[in-house]
């Protein structure tokens, strides 16, 4: 049972890629979408099963390997899942499912290519979640990156190609920085496994190449900040999100940048750079800049997807802030906000896909009063927006609350205060968005618009249920945290 | 720090600076790809240097070879996108890429 569940994270996408390359291109479209559903749903089930097993056995993590014997030789590569990676594996399954449901209606004749690339990107993201050494981390980061460049440019239109090229250049610079930092760290440690590197770095101030290590830390932060789209390094992110096909935007905004940037950053930070306050302080400042900048910049945008992209920058700032607070409470808050952000941002991108499909535009100046014509989309987007703005009892409120409490307690009241104040801007730009797209009188040329039928509405409804249910059931988790002595 | 490692580190630094300078200065898509490649080659040099310093040359070599493979794939995808952009725009000038603003 446990072997099957853990192996499925990497084995299943690989198997699906093999399968999808056997079917013919003409008939492959419909089959490939079904294969994608199966992979995504099995991944969600496997993640839940592993969580249950962790809890039953009282373990912190499960180690496993794929096709090799991890105990054969000393230092053989190992994969490992813990609670955080299982949460993100669940998110990957969920967002991929939403993306597939959207793609079924929107992607057209490129369905087979899309599903193939989706499987590659899932493989890359699952890999990032389970690896335990810097070498494999880099390999899976690049797999994810390359698949996403091709996905953005999938429809071969001018805007998609432009967004993909911008993303590619920034991502290549980020890779160079990340890899440079790994090289400099490797100079000192002689190993790339997380645990060994952490041990070797414990006494880094007395190391032979200590100045090089400082350069390495700077390159590390800069590289992952570019990948995650944290504020001063965010230039590519709105372009990539806006130009991608609708279902790819769902995937990118929901999970890809968060896996390649935020999750990888948090994982390396927590298992390699243990107890290095200077890195935490840097990230704290970056997180605060990101929160404020993303929220303010989103207020001035004219495109539905672009507003969502800037709000992603802002929300990623909250996740980084929670981790940078350095306390366990902050980490738990960041983990929950990661899940929440995956839910509500995916909902909003699904809604933008529905609006784009039905009206043919995402320019908010040309939209208006869609509430009456597209009730499901309007209601689910309002729920997601309320969750993101942190209105109780929806899910986003609780995770933001935990992060702000953690920052307030362990760092400074000023940081917590800024994060709290920026929530108001979140409400501001989403009120602008809602008012221009869904509220108000119906524009004349939109009277023929109907609700996006079928799978897109299904995705929006399912994700809204998750948002509401998670928020309402959150006191259970709070109680659990209280029992553990964290809160 | 001996003289050899000083030379290698300087060379790597110069290559990174050359790559970044090229990236900032040029308006040509193909030159941007070349700039990225130059910066990545510097990183390759750093990895070899790291292996030589800590004595774990086997891991370093594995890393470098894997990295070269991945880098080639990135260059191929980048070149593919550049060619498509050339077909759409009729040139390879990045100043033409102004469809996305806000």
XYZ file of C-alpha atoms in Angstrom:
589
model
C 0.000 0.000 0.000
C 2.565 2.536 1.096
C 4.993 1.493 -1.630
C 2.323 1.892 -4.262
C 1.230 5.262 -2.945
C 4.731 6.707 -2.802
C 5.899 5.285 -6.118
C 2.788 6.575 -7.871
C 3.986 10.162 -7.396
C 6.781 9.716 -9.911
C 5.818 6.473 -11.627
C 2.315 7.406 -12.684
C 3.121 10.524 -14.735
C 5.985 8.607 -16.390
C 3.628 5.761 -17.266
C 1.065 8.234 -18.577
C 3.660 9.873 -20.835
C 4.491 6.445 -22.287
C 0.787 5.659 -22.787
C -0.036 8.972 -24.392
C 2.718 8.592 -26.951
C 1.238 5.300 -28.152
C -2.193 6.614 -29.118
C -2.655 8.227 -32.498
C -2.856 11.979 -32.751
C -6.373 12.006 -34.204
C -8.150 9.950 -31.556
C -5.731 10.795 -28.767
C -7.349 14.022 -27.584
C -10.295 12.661 -25.646
C -8.371 9.653 -24.346
C -5.497 11.802 -23.143
C -7.796 14.024 -21.098
C -9.261 10.935 -19.390
C -5.784 9.584 -18.671
C -4.935 12.975 -17.188
C -8.017 12.860 -14.914
C -7.023 9.420 -13.673
C -3.438 10.453 -12.917
C -4.517 13.621 -11.101
C -7.197 11.875 -9.045
C -4.906 8.972 -8.110
C -2.276 11.462 -7.020
C -4.763 13.220 -4.721
C -5.848 9.882 -3.253
C -2.237 8.739 -2.809
C -1.364 11.967 -1.003
C -4.281 11.546 1.390
C -3.406 7.877 1.962
C 0.209 8.780 2.757
C -0.959 11.476 5.181
C -3.160 8.948 6.944
C -0.283 6.458 7.114
C 2.102 9.076 8.511
C -0.445 9.916 11.168
C -1.189 6.256 11.988
C 2.462 5.276 12.328
C 3.356 8.518 14.095
C 6.247 9.112 11.722
C 7.554 12.440 10.478
C 8.491 11.264 6.999
C 8.518 8.224 4.711
C 11.665 7.444 2.731
C 11.418 5.529 -0.522
C 13.142 4.952 -3.825
C 11.900 4.333 -7.336
C 13.762 1.636 -9.279
C 16.817 1.218 -7.078
C 17.551 -0.157 -3.639
C 18.152 2.790 -1.378
C 19.909 0.686 1.262
C 22.262 -1.036 -1.199
C 25.146 1.369 -0.832
C 25.925 4.157 1.540
C 24.810 7.464 0.121
C 22.392 6.050 -2.455
C 19.778 8.586 -3.514
C 16.607 8.642 -1.460
C 13.233 10.219 -1.956
C 11.168 11.267 0.981
C 7.709 12.632 1.726
C 6.649 14.490 4.844
C 3.474 16.360 5.740
C 4.403 19.511 3.832
C 5.324 17.659 0.649
C 2.113 15.617 0.876
C 0.062 18.804 1.157
C 1.738 20.197 -1.957
C 1.382 16.866 -3.794
C -2.340 17.050 -3.062
C -2.375 20.617 -4.392
C -0.572 19.506 -7.560
C -3.223 16.851 -8.165
C -6.035 19.299 -7.491
C -4.717 22.087 -9.727
C -3.850 19.662 -12.523
C -7.402 18.324 -12.381
C -8.802 21.871 -12.578
C -6.468 22.638 -15.471
C -7.579 19.503 -17.331
C -11.249 20.343 -16.748
C -10.597 23.788 -18.202
C -8.513 22.443 -21.077
C -11.245 20.080 -22.176
C -13.310 23.059 -23.384
C -10.641 25.541 -24.367
C -7.506 23.997 -25.789
C -8.928 22.530 -28.990
C -6.831 20.458 -31.343
C -3.654 20.685 -29.268
C -5.184 18.558 -26.499
C -2.785 15.660 -26.875
C 0.288 17.899 -26.779
C -1.163 19.724 -23.811
C -1.778 16.557 -21.803
C 1.670 15.188 -22.599
C 3.291 18.380 -21.380
C 1.002 18.430 -18.352
C 2.272 14.977 -17.394
C 5.873 16.191 -17.811
C 5.197 19.213 -15.654
C 3.481 17.037 -13.015
C 6.505 14.754 -13.021
C 8.762 17.755 -12.513
C 6.669 19.218 -9.698
C 6.239 15.882 -7.924
C 9.987 15.433 -8.216
C 10.620 18.798 -6.571
C 8.299 17.728 -3.761
C 10.006 14.418 -2.989
C 13.746 14.831 -3.673
C 16.299 15.025 -0.884
C 19.365 16.391 -2.640
C 20.268 19.579 -4.461
C 21.334 17.786 -7.657
C 17.942 16.132 -8.229
C 16.226 19.330 -7.166
C 17.951 21.177 -10.007
C 17.044 18.467 -12.535
C 13.355 18.547 -11.596
C 13.325 22.352 -11.500
C 14.509 22.364 -15.096
C 11.984 19.718 -16.165
C 9.200 21.865 -14.717
C 10.631 25.001 -16.284
C 11.098 23.609 -19.777
C 7.630 22.063 -19.846
C 6.097 25.364 -18.776
C 7.905 27.381 -21.489
C 6.513 25.079 -24.131
C 3.050 25.135 -22.544
C 2.925 28.945 -22.568
C 3.865 28.990 -26.266
C 1.569 26.039 -27.033
C -0.874 27.866 -29.303
C 2.029 29.454 -31.257
C 0.532 32.947 -31.117
C 2.490 36.173 -30.851
C 1.665 36.910 -27.237
C 2.277 33.382 -26.043
C 5.673 33.256 -27.691
C 6.613 36.602 -26.213
C 5.558 35.575 -22.696
C 7.336 32.250 -23.052
C 10.565 33.879 -24.183
C 10.525 36.356 -21.308
C 9.889 33.545 -18.840
C 12.616 31.454 -20.434
C 15.261 34.173 -20.187
C 14.427 35.021 -16.583
C 14.211 31.377 -15.648
C 17.583 30.668 -17.260
C 19.162 33.495 -15.279
C 17.518 32.101 -12.153
C 18.866 28.635 -12.942
C 22.354 30.049 -13.408
C 22.146 31.803 -10.037
C 20.721 28.779 -8.240
C 23.263 26.461 -9.772
C 26.085 28.893 -8.986
C 25.004 28.929 -5.363
C 24.865 25.122 -5.325
C 28.390 25.037 -6.794
C 29.746 27.404 -4.163
C 28.022 25.502 -1.369
C 29.287 22.226 -2.837
C 32.831 23.639 -2.681
C 32.530 23.646 1.071
C 30.439 20.574 1.764
C 31.541 17.823 -0.639
C 27.993 16.455 -0.704
C 24.667 17.576 -2.122
C 22.299 15.633 0.147
C 20.244 18.062 2.256
C 21.213 16.584 5.636
C 24.961 16.418 4.907
C 25.036 19.930 3.483
C 23.236 21.244 6.575
C 25.814 19.541 8.834
C 28.734 20.913 6.839
C 27.277 24.407 6.797
C 26.632 24.522 10.542
C 30.100 26.016 11.070
C 30.366 27.955 7.817
C 31.922 31.101 9.304
C 35.178 29.247 9.895
C 35.191 27.596 6.475
C 38.094 27.936 4.088
C 35.955 29.665 1.483
C 33.602 31.574 3.755
C 33.383 34.680 1.512
C 32.399 32.455 -1.409
C 29.646 30.945 0.730
C 28.190 34.392 1.381
C 28.151 34.992 -2.380
C 26.444 31.607 -2.665
C 23.709 32.557 -0.201
C 23.026 35.786 -2.070
C 22.833 33.942 -5.391
C 20.522 31.374 -3.796
C 18.054 33.990 -2.568
C 18.152 35.934 -5.845
C 17.718 32.807 -7.982
C 14.737 31.435 -6.099
C 13.201 34.895 -5.827
C 13.196 35.100 -9.628
C 11.656 31.634 -9.912
C 8.993 32.499 -7.340
C 8.300 35.985 -8.736
C 8.969 37.827 -5.478
C 8.649 41.587 -5.923
C 11.872 43.101 -7.232
C 12.352 40.002 -9.402
C 8.792 39.660 -10.683
C 9.098 41.168 -14.200
C 8.336 38.017 -16.173
C 5.424 36.762 -14.079
C 2.479 38.926 -15.226
C 3.533 38.544 -18.878
C 3.782 34.772 -18.627
C 0.418 34.449 -16.851
C -1.395 36.797 -19.184
C -0.073 35.349 -22.428
C -0.523 31.649 -21.622
C -3.572 29.724 -22.870
C -6.397 29.715 -20.302
C -5.830 26.225 -18.932
C -2.062 26.793 -18.735
C -2.653 29.997 -16.760
C -4.643 27.892 -14.295
C -1.678 25.576 -13.929
C 0.988 28.293 -13.746
C -0.906 30.538 -11.381
C -2.186 27.717 -9.227
C 0.913 25.686 -8.670
C 3.911 25.845 -11.038
C 5.635 29.018 -9.884
C 4.803 28.136 -6.308
C 6.432 24.718 -6.661
C 9.487 25.828 -8.638
C 10.039 28.947 -6.572
C 8.359 28.958 -3.198
C 8.282 25.280 -2.295
C 11.861 24.643 -3.422
C 12.994 27.736 -1.522
C 11.199 26.687 1.662
C 12.444 23.116 1.404
C 16.099 24.106 0.959
C 15.774 26.790 3.596
C 14.335 24.406 6.168
C 16.594 21.450 5.520
C 19.870 23.079 4.450
C 20.104 26.610 5.805
C 18.967 25.703 9.277
C 19.243 28.563 11.750
C 20.731 31.241 9.522
C 18.966 34.400 10.702
C 20.459 36.585 7.981
C 18.738 34.626 5.206
C 15.468 34.733 7.132
C 15.743 38.493 7.600
C 16.420 39.039 3.914
C 13.398 36.944 2.992
C 11.277 38.807 5.523
C 12.053 42.116 3.836
C 11.542 40.641 0.356
C 8.218 39.168 1.488
C 6.981 42.518 2.818
C 8.045 44.364 -0.362
C 6.314 41.698 -2.402
C 3.047 41.920 -0.442
C 2.818 45.691 -0.701
C 4.093 46.002 -4.281
C 1.912 43.220 -5.689
C -1.217 44.630 -4.075
C -0.572 48.220 -5.160
C 0.394 47.260 -8.714
C -2.698 45.074 -9.078
C -4.926 48.113 -8.462
C -3.786 49.733 -11.708
C -4.209 46.796 -14.087
C -6.746 46.501 -16.900
C -6.594 42.777 -17.646
C -8.354 40.062 -15.623
C -5.412 37.650 -15.754
C -2.875 40.395 -15.097
C -4.669 41.425 -11.888
C -4.558 37.795 -10.788
C -0.833 37.644 -11.619
C -0.036 40.692 -9.496
C -2.185 39.335 -6.696
C -0.128 36.121 -6.922
C 3.006 38.191 -6.272
C 1.306 39.652 -3.228
C 0.064 36.311 -1.871
C 3.438 34.624 -2.422
C 4.820 37.428 -0.246
C 2.595 36.175 2.590
C 3.876 32.610 2.210
C 7.499 33.815 2.230
C 6.757 36.043 5.217
C 5.358 33.116 7.197
C 8.422 31.006 6.532
C 10.835 33.869 7.177
C 9.339 34.443 10.618
C 11.338 31.356 11.586
C 8.764 29.980 14.020
C 6.824 26.753 13.698
C 3.556 28.659 13.746
C 4.698 30.744 10.801
C 5.685 27.623 8.898
C 2.284 26.027 9.522
C 0.620 29.244 8.415
C 2.725 29.312 5.255
C 1.864 25.684 4.502
C -1.857 26.344 4.904
C -1.631 29.529 2.865
C 0.127 27.531 0.151
C -2.867 25.192 0.032
C -5.372 28.047 0.206
C -3.618 30.016 -2.480
C -3.630 26.970 -4.739
C -7.401 26.692 -4.219
C -8.570 30.257 -4.603
C -6.097 31.352 -7.265
C -7.017 28.300 -9.337
C -10.708 29.171 -8.914
C -10.079 32.697 -10.142
C -8.056 31.552 -13.130
C -10.787 29.052 -14.007
C -13.245 31.949 -13.815
C -11.050 34.062 -16.073
C -10.963 31.131 -18.513
C -14.769 30.969 -18.432
C -15.070 34.710 -19.040
C -12.517 34.560 -21.848
C -14.254 31.626 -23.486
C -17.726 33.164 -23.352
C -16.928 36.793 -24.146
C -13.653 36.494 -26.035
C -11.773 39.021 -23.933
C -10.169 39.444 -20.520
C -9.964 43.243 -20.715
C -12.017 44.435 -17.735
C -12.994 47.707 -19.412
C -14.953 45.785 -22.029
C -16.758 43.634 -19.479
C -19.519 44.442 -17.041
C -22.607 43.061 -15.368
C -21.783 39.449 -16.115
C -23.279 38.431 -12.774
C -26.707 37.984 -14.300
C -25.465 36.019 -17.305
C -22.827 33.845 -15.606
C -24.046 33.166 -12.046
C -21.782 30.190 -11.257
C -18.653 32.023 -12.339
C -19.649 35.176 -10.479
C -20.451 33.414 -7.204
C -17.338 31.252 -7.213
C -15.117 34.215 -7.997
C -16.666 36.212 -5.176
C -16.058 33.344 -2.757
C -12.442 33.024 -3.897
C -11.950 36.764 -3.622
C -13.397 36.908 -0.118
C -11.128 34.046 0.860
C -8.090 35.821 -0.578
C -8.930 39.122 1.082
C -9.092 37.287 4.392
C -12.768 37.531 5.279
C -13.788 35.016 7.958
C -14.914 32.221 7.943
C -13.348 31.390 4.561
C -10.070 29.520 4.367
C -7.794 32.447 3.458
C -8.605 34.290 6.679
C -7.198 31.585 8.933
C -3.895 31.075 7.169
C -3.273 34.825 6.912
C -4.139 35.145 10.582
C -1.585 32.499 11.547
C 1.127 34.137 9.426
C 0.475 37.608 10.841
C 0.405 36.306 14.424
C 3.686 34.462 13.811
C 5.397 37.545 12.384
C 3.979 39.716 15.146
C 5.233 37.368 17.865
C 8.612 36.315 16.620
C 9.902 39.198 14.517
C 8.301 42.568 14.911
C 4.894 44.156 15.247
C 5.781 46.469 12.351
C 6.102 43.594 9.883
C 2.815 42.104 11.032
C 1.182 45.512 10.816
C 2.340 46.075 7.236
C 1.102 42.637 6.212
C -2.233 43.353 7.860
C -2.572 46.747 6.187
C -1.794 45.275 2.766
C -4.831 43.002 3.139
C -6.931 46.124 2.629
C -5.302 46.591 -0.784
C -6.190 42.982 -1.602
C -9.803 43.859 -0.968
C -9.391 47.047 -2.999
C -8.126 45.521 -6.224
C -10.597 42.689 -6.082
C -13.469 45.064 -5.532
C -12.328 46.913 -8.661
C -12.178 43.604 -10.535
C -15.562 42.375 -9.318
C -17.253 45.676 -9.984
C -15.937 45.973 -13.526
C -16.518 42.352 -14.542
C -19.484 41.003 -12.627
C -21.418 43.842 -10.968
C -23.167 46.844 -12.408
C -25.314 47.130 -15.537
C -24.828 44.621 -18.327
C -22.823 45.949 -21.268
C -24.786 46.057 -24.535
C -22.573 43.673 -26.491
C -22.685 41.061 -23.709
C -26.417 40.356 -23.684
C -25.972 37.106 -25.617
C -23.368 35.705 -23.216
C -24.270 32.476 -21.443
C -22.756 30.549 -18.557
C -19.719 28.402 -19.422
C -21.269 24.962 -19.401
C -19.793 21.633 -18.460
C -16.384 20.995 -17.047
C -15.292 24.611 -16.469
C -18.252 25.302 -14.175
C -17.651 21.951 -12.526
C -14.052 22.920 -11.722
C -15.156 26.286 -10.303
C -17.851 24.661 -8.172
C -15.552 21.938 -6.812
C -12.829 24.423 -5.901
C -15.353 26.745 -4.231
C -16.607 23.838 -2.141
C -13.016 23.162 -1.030
C -12.515 26.835 -0.095
C -15.711 27.026 1.937
C -15.359 23.602 3.556
C -11.745 24.159 4.520
C -12.637 27.514 6.067
C -15.597 26.210 8.015
C -13.733 23.144 9.252
C -10.632 25.158 10.124
C -11.313 25.311 13.896
C -10.573 21.550 13.916
C -7.073 22.283 12.628
C -6.692 25.157 15.077
C -7.679 22.810 17.869
C -5.096 20.302 16.658
C -2.420 23.020 16.605
C -3.443 24.038 20.094
C -3.104 20.464 21.333
C 0.359 20.276 19.798
C 1.327 23.408 21.701
C 2.073 25.412 18.551
C -0.576 28.065 18.993
C 43.693 30.003 -1.644
C 46.264 29.011 -4.239
C 46.903 30.609 -7.581
C 44.994 28.044 -9.666
C 41.738 28.434 -7.772
C 42.133 32.198 -7.924
C 42.478 32.017 -11.715
C 39.484 29.702 -12.085
C 37.274 31.850 -9.882
C 38.300 34.991 -11.731
C 37.616 33.342 -15.073
C 34.188 32.200 -13.894
C 33.378 35.651 -12.599
C 34.486 37.269 -15.853
C 32.368 34.844 -17.855
C 29.303 35.553 -15.725
C 29.883 39.296 -16.122
C 30.367 38.860 -19.881
C 27.130 36.878 -20.150
C 25.119 39.362 -18.092
C 26.633 42.316 -19.961
C 25.710 40.729 -23.269
C 22.204 40.071 -21.946
C 21.714 43.698 -20.970
C 23.315 45.246 -24.037
C 21.823 43.267 -26.900
C 18.438 43.495 -28.601
C 18.862 40.274 -30.566
C 17.025 37.109 -29.520
C 19.811 34.806 -30.687
C 22.452 36.817 -28.852
C 20.358 36.589 -25.696
C 20.464 32.798 -25.977
C 24.239 32.965 -26.461
C 24.545 35.231 -23.418
C 22.649 32.726 -21.280
C 24.873 29.933 -22.546
C 28.028 31.878 -21.646
C 26.762 32.461 -18.101
C 25.889 28.767 -17.782
C 29.358 27.760 -18.934
C 30.783 29.842 -16.099
C 28.637 27.855 -13.679
C 29.976 24.631 -15.195
C 33.476 25.886 -14.453
C 32.446 26.666 -10.875
C 31.089 23.142 -10.427
C 34.319 21.598 -11.680
C 36.208 23.896 -9.332
C 33.992 22.775 -6.445
C 34.692 19.127 -7.224
C 38.420 19.760 -7.356
C 38.422 21.566 -4.035
C 36.422 19.091 -2.008
C 37.780 15.949 -3.637
C 34.368 14.620 -4.686
C 35.141 14.795 -8.383
C 32.789 11.929 -9.361
C 29.681 13.754 -8.133
C 30.892 16.974 -9.692
C 31.399 15.315 -13.086
C 27.965 13.721 -12.955
C 26.444 17.056 -12.141
C 28.288 18.830 -14.950
C 27.294 16.263 -17.587
C 23.640 16.328 -16.503
C 23.749 20.095 -16.524
C 25.146 20.212 -20.072
C 22.307 17.990 -21.279
C 19.646 20.136 -19.616
C 21.264 23.308 -20.872
C 21.133 22.020 -24.449
C 17.394 21.356 -24.066
C 16.859 24.883 -22.745
C 18.852 26.288 -25.680
C 16.799 24.218 -28.146
C 13.491 25.392 -26.695
C 14.746 28.983 -26.656
C 15.907 28.737 -30.255
C 12.560 27.213 -31.243
C 10.680 30.110 -29.663
C 13.083 32.576 -31.313
C 12.447 31.002 -34.733
C 8.665 31.161 -34.234
C 8.979 34.802 -33.196
C 11.047 35.444 -36.319
C 8.272 33.941 -38.442
C 5.643 36.121 -36.708
C 7.558 39.397 -36.532
C 9.938 39.160 -39.463
C 12.965 39.984 -37.322
C 14.688 38.957 -34.097
C 14.569 42.309 -32.310
C 13.299 42.195 -28.722
C 12.065 45.802 -29.048
C 9.286 44.339 -31.207
C 8.013 42.307 -28.251
C 5.589 44.848 -26.847
C 2.269 43.039 -26.914
C 2.214 42.516 -23.173
C 2.055 45.674 -21.092
C 0.381 46.908 -17.958
